[in-house]
Amino acid sequence: MLRNLVWATTKHDVYFMSNFSINHWSSLTSTRTEVLNLSGHVVPSEKHPGRLLEEFQQTQVSTLAVKDKLLVVGGFQGELICNHLDQPGISYCYKTTDDYNAITNAIEIYSTLGAVHLTASNNDCGFWGFDMEKFQLTKHFRFPWPVNHTSLSPDGRLLVIVGDNPDGLVVDSQTGQTVMPLCGHLDFSFASAWHPDGMTFATGNQDKTCRIWDVRNLSKSVAVLKGNLGAIRSIRYTSDGGYMAMAEAADFVHVYNVKSGYKMEQEVDFFGEISGISFSPDTEALFIGVWDHTYGSLLEYGRCWNSTL
């Protein structure tokens, strides 16, 4: 189930998971530094009005996200652990559910109108939204099936919801009401991502395809991109919208030139299960996490500006 455990905050700074530890890698100094260790007792250092002071023991990490000096970790029992990278200690802990099937499948951090928001997709069929300034729950929507990933549109109005159902959903981000179903995939979906233009987005599925959709006509996808061996588990766009990367469960990452209509592709192949992919914010680097007992590694690829891709 590994898919979103690598995040680049600059072309020289990458955060990734190893066992119970969240680590930082500096490509400038070639040094690895432990940022957060969740193998023991986790206690938040801050108190927030109206929130219980929750504590966790030996959190098994299922997903993570890093943005704007904020690190958020999701766990297999519905845990959310928040840490400000420029402050000591754990800032906030929250458990989304006590359901036995409570895996936090994905988390995303968004900045809209100067405010920082967090979304969490959960295996108990829930979607959660938080205001990260006050650590307050602002939204909780439920769906008929486990939610594997959600993506908020750049204008903040729409959410793409995908999960254990062949059809995904586009919903209103304020009400959770369905705007349009997404019909075309043949199996369960694991990934989604909006293009920065807010007009198109992508979904990744167990049927070995990534579909591109246009919000102006959601009756069918506008492109179908095929993987080689397995499910498409992670999708990322560069901040300028020029490229999109999609990762299979293992061995293959595909990078597409968006301006070519996704016709031009570079395929990156290696050995090992993929724990995550991340473009640096300046689009200069692509990082790939390889989760494997033999070939475990963090791969870095630099952008070639004279490339035909």
XYZ file of C-alpha atoms in Angstrom:
309
model
C 0.000 0.000 0.000
C 3.037 2.312 -0.006
C 2.557 5.287 -2.297
C 2.971 8.762 -0.729
C 6.006 8.594 1.546
C 8.398 10.929 -0.316
C 8.076 14.748 -0.348
C 10.502 17.343 -1.725
C 10.305 20.873 -0.325
C 13.204 22.148 -2.478
C 15.490 20.506 -5.035
C 17.934 19.889 -2.186
C 15.544 18.879 0.619
C 13.544 15.653 0.689
C 11.535 13.991 3.452
C 10.894 10.247 3.497
C 9.943 7.399 5.811
C 12.163 4.585 7.069
C 10.613 2.105 9.535
C 9.130 4.265 12.354
C 11.259 7.272 11.454
C 10.709 10.337 9.252
C 14.009 11.504 7.782
C 15.343 14.514 5.919
C 17.857 14.106 3.095
C 20.022 16.989 1.920
C 21.394 16.464 -1.587
C 23.753 19.407 -1.020
C 25.588 17.848 1.905
C 24.622 14.197 1.275
C 23.445 13.890 4.868
C 20.449 12.146 6.366
C 18.842 13.544 9.529
C 16.066 12.016 11.607
C 13.226 14.513 11.989
C 10.623 12.453 13.816
C 10.741 9.080 15.570
C 7.370 7.435 16.158
C 8.596 4.126 17.596
C 7.792 5.168 21.176
C 5.314 7.333 23.038
C 4.124 10.370 21.044
C 2.764 13.296 23.070
C 1.804 16.699 21.577
C 3.460 19.760 23.084
C 0.642 22.213 22.282
C -2.884 22.527 23.648
C -5.718 23.767 21.447
C -9.144 24.961 22.651
C -11.868 22.392 22.126
C -9.468 19.577 21.263
C -8.495 16.611 23.404
C -4.794 16.113 24.060
C -4.369 12.763 22.298
C -1.321 10.528 22.660
C -0.127 7.616 20.511
C 2.146 4.648 21.015
C 4.414 3.189 18.295
C 2.629 4.679 15.296
C 2.886 2.647 12.099
C 3.151 5.209 9.286
C 0.886 4.804 6.255
C 1.373 8.167 4.525
C 2.880 11.643 4.986
C 2.912 15.158 3.552
C 5.253 18.141 3.930
C 4.648 21.752 2.929
C 5.335 25.247 4.278
C 7.386 23.955 7.234
C 4.530 21.642 8.237
C 5.020 17.873 8.398
C 1.933 15.674 8.816
C 2.067 11.901 9.264
C -0.855 9.487 8.870
C -1.069 6.104 10.582
C -2.643 2.686 10.131
C -5.063 3.306 13.021
C -6.397 6.641 11.777
C -3.694 8.736 13.482
C -2.686 12.213 12.329
C 0.537 13.625 13.814
C 1.516 17.223 13.015
C 4.974 18.693 13.455
C 6.199 22.211 12.648
C 9.688 21.716 11.252
C 10.906 25.027 12.679
C 9.629 24.242 16.202
C 10.606 21.556 18.728
C 8.261 18.728 19.652
C 5.000 17.380 18.244
C 2.483 20.152 17.653
C -0.747 18.187 17.451
C -2.138 14.627 17.447
C -5.590 13.557 16.311
C -7.327 10.239 15.679
C -9.897 10.450 12.909
C -11.755 7.251 13.782
C -11.883 4.217 16.050
C -13.057 2.018 13.187
C -11.158 -1.276 12.946
C -10.411 -0.470 9.279
C -8.983 2.959 9.976
C -5.947 3.335 7.712
C -5.124 6.930 6.773
C -4.642 6.335 3.047
C -3.504 9.800 1.990
C -3.007 13.323 3.294
C -2.480 16.553 1.385
C -1.549 20.053 2.574
C -2.994 23.052 0.725
C -2.491 26.800 1.022
C -5.536 28.838 -0.031
C -6.012 32.576 0.560
C -3.119 32.599 3.008
C -4.535 29.785 5.137
C -3.105 26.270 5.451
C -5.521 23.345 5.210
C -5.095 19.592 5.536
C -7.184 16.873 3.925
C -7.142 13.223 4.995
C -8.536 10.243 3.068
C -9.460 7.267 5.197
C -10.193 3.593 4.748
C -13.321 3.935 6.925
C -15.020 5.703 3.963
C -14.360 9.167 5.367
C -12.854 12.435 4.142
C -11.557 14.903 6.715
C -10.625 18.578 6.355
C -8.683 20.628 8.922
C -7.761 24.270 9.458
C -4.091 23.904 10.393
C -3.743 27.310 12.023
C -6.087 26.287 14.845
C -5.916 22.507 14.292
C -9.711 22.471 13.982
C -11.802 19.976 12.065
C -13.745 21.892 9.403
C -15.191 19.146 7.166
C -16.138 15.493 7.427
C -17.787 13.768 4.472
C -18.631 10.077 4.185
C -18.847 7.993 1.018
C -20.151 4.492 0.194
C -16.633 3.040 -0.128
C -13.116 3.450 1.350
C -11.497 6.708 0.202
C -7.956 6.126 -1.105
C -7.112 9.647 -2.246
C -8.596 13.117 -2.640
C -7.383 16.198 -4.513
C -8.583 19.775 -4.067
C -8.855 21.941 -7.186
C -6.556 24.998 -7.346
C -9.531 27.333 -6.825
C -10.646 25.318 -3.784
C -14.150 24.635 -5.119
C -14.008 20.977 -6.171
C -12.696 17.730 -4.711
C -11.770 14.647 -6.692
C -12.577 11.548 -4.628
C -11.247 8.095 -5.591
C -11.298 4.813 -3.710
C -12.494 1.230 -3.636
C -14.957 1.720 -6.466
C -14.419 1.781 -10.250
C -16.172 5.149 -10.532
C -14.668 8.190 -8.858
C -16.466 11.388 -7.893
C -16.118 15.119 -8.331
C -17.815 16.752 -5.339
C -18.425 20.236 -3.991
C -15.634 20.942 -1.501
C -17.956 22.822 0.881
C -20.900 20.401 1.010
C -19.529 17.067 -0.185
C -22.402 16.817 -2.675
C -21.649 14.989 -5.931
C -21.151 17.234 -8.954
C -20.385 14.423 -11.409
C -19.317 10.760 -11.289
C -16.140 9.737 -13.110
C -16.906 6.663 -15.223
C -14.325 4.753 -17.236
C -11.916 2.960 -14.907
C -12.403 -0.792 -14.470
C -11.119 -1.329 -10.914
C -10.323 0.526 -7.671
C -8.452 3.849 -7.825
C -5.507 4.915 -5.653
C -4.306 8.305 -6.905
C -5.468 11.695 -8.161
C -3.940 15.080 -8.946
C -5.081 18.405 -10.390
C -3.175 20.202 -13.115
C -2.260 23.710 -11.860
C -4.554 25.274 -14.501
C -7.583 23.883 -12.631
C -9.165 22.667 -15.867
C -7.866 19.103 -15.960
C -6.953 16.400 -13.452
C -5.706 12.818 -13.433
C -6.771 9.599 -11.685
C -4.736 6.402 -11.244
C -6.287 2.953 -11.033
C -5.720 -0.730 -10.328
C -6.598 -1.362 -14.006
C -3.047 -0.167 -14.870
C -4.212 3.127 -16.362
C -4.136 6.825 -15.560
C -7.035 8.797 -17.009
C -7.004 12.527 -17.752
C -10.273 14.415 -17.237
C -11.500 17.893 -18.260
C -13.926 19.607 -15.860
C -15.716 21.193 -18.810
C -16.879 17.751 -19.946
C -16.690 14.959 -17.388
C -18.808 12.488 -19.350
C -15.626 10.687 -20.395
C -11.863 10.992 -19.938
C -9.879 12.870 -22.574
C -6.829 10.571 -22.442
C -5.893 7.121 -21.133
C -2.242 6.498 -20.185
C -1.187 2.884 -19.731
C 1.267 1.430 -17.243
C 3.305 -1.724 -17.717
C 2.755 -4.099 -14.815
C 0.498 -2.836 -12.072
C -1.733 -0.246 -10.489
C -1.033 3.475 -10.821
C -0.525 4.413 -7.166
C 0.835 7.965 -7.241
C 0.437 10.961 -9.587
C 2.223 14.328 -9.404
C 2.317 17.424 -11.647
C 5.156 19.916 -11.739
C 4.242 23.311 -10.301
C 4.346 24.879 -13.784
C 2.069 22.176 -15.188
C 4.568 21.195 -17.858
C 5.048 17.583 -16.739
C 3.147 14.833 -14.986
C 4.667 11.758 -13.325
C 2.759 8.589 -12.521
C 4.173 5.725 -10.473
C 3.203 2.089 -10.707
C 3.258 -0.070 -7.590
C 6.792 -1.217 -8.444
C 9.595 -0.889 -11.011
C 8.224 1.888 -13.273
C 7.672 5.649 -13.159
C 6.349 7.401 -16.275
C 6.977 11.110 -16.943
C 4.776 12.846 -19.542
C 5.073 16.141 -21.377
C 1.662 17.713 -20.771
C 1.940 20.239 -23.614
C 2.323 17.379 -26.084
C -1.086 16.108 -25.037
C 0.660 13.394 -22.981
C 2.083 11.939 -26.219
C 5.740 12.374 -25.210
C 6.885 10.108 -22.387
C 10.036 9.161 -20.527
C 9.962 5.827 -18.722
C 12.136 5.323 -15.632
C 12.640 1.660 -14.764
C 14.423 0.040 -11.811
C 13.870 -2.754 -9.270
C 11.720 -2.335 -6.186
C 8.379 -1.279 -4.743
C 7.766 2.460 -5.056
C 7.107 4.330 -1.804
C 6.441 7.704 -3.418
C 7.363 10.290 -6.043
C 7.814 14.042 -5.702
C 8.828 16.903 -7.959
C 10.721 19.763 -6.325
C 8.656 22.989 -6.262
C 11.002 24.632 -8.801
C 10.498 21.645 -11.202
C 14.265 21.023 -11.306
C 14.253 17.572 -9.690
C 12.188 14.396 -9.436
C 12.651 12.121 -6.416
C 11.567 8.477 -6.316
C 11.467 6.361 -3.179
C 12.290 2.658 -3.571
C 11.060 0.456 -0.720
C 12.959 -2.812 -1.006
C 15.107 -4.888 1.371
C 17.801 -5.238 -1.287
C 17.439 -2.160 -3.488
C 15.955 0.322 -1.005
C 17.021 3.831 -1.993
C 16.073 7.395 -2.827
C 16.561 8.188 -6.522
C 17.093 11.761 -7.752
C 16.640 12.858 -11.367
C 17.514 16.337 -12.648
C 15.615 18.194 -15.330
C 17.424 18.513 -18.699
C 16.346 21.775 -20.273
C 17.584 20.839 -23.736
C 15.606 17.574 -23.680
C 12.996 16.900 -26.359
C 10.633 15.461 -23.740
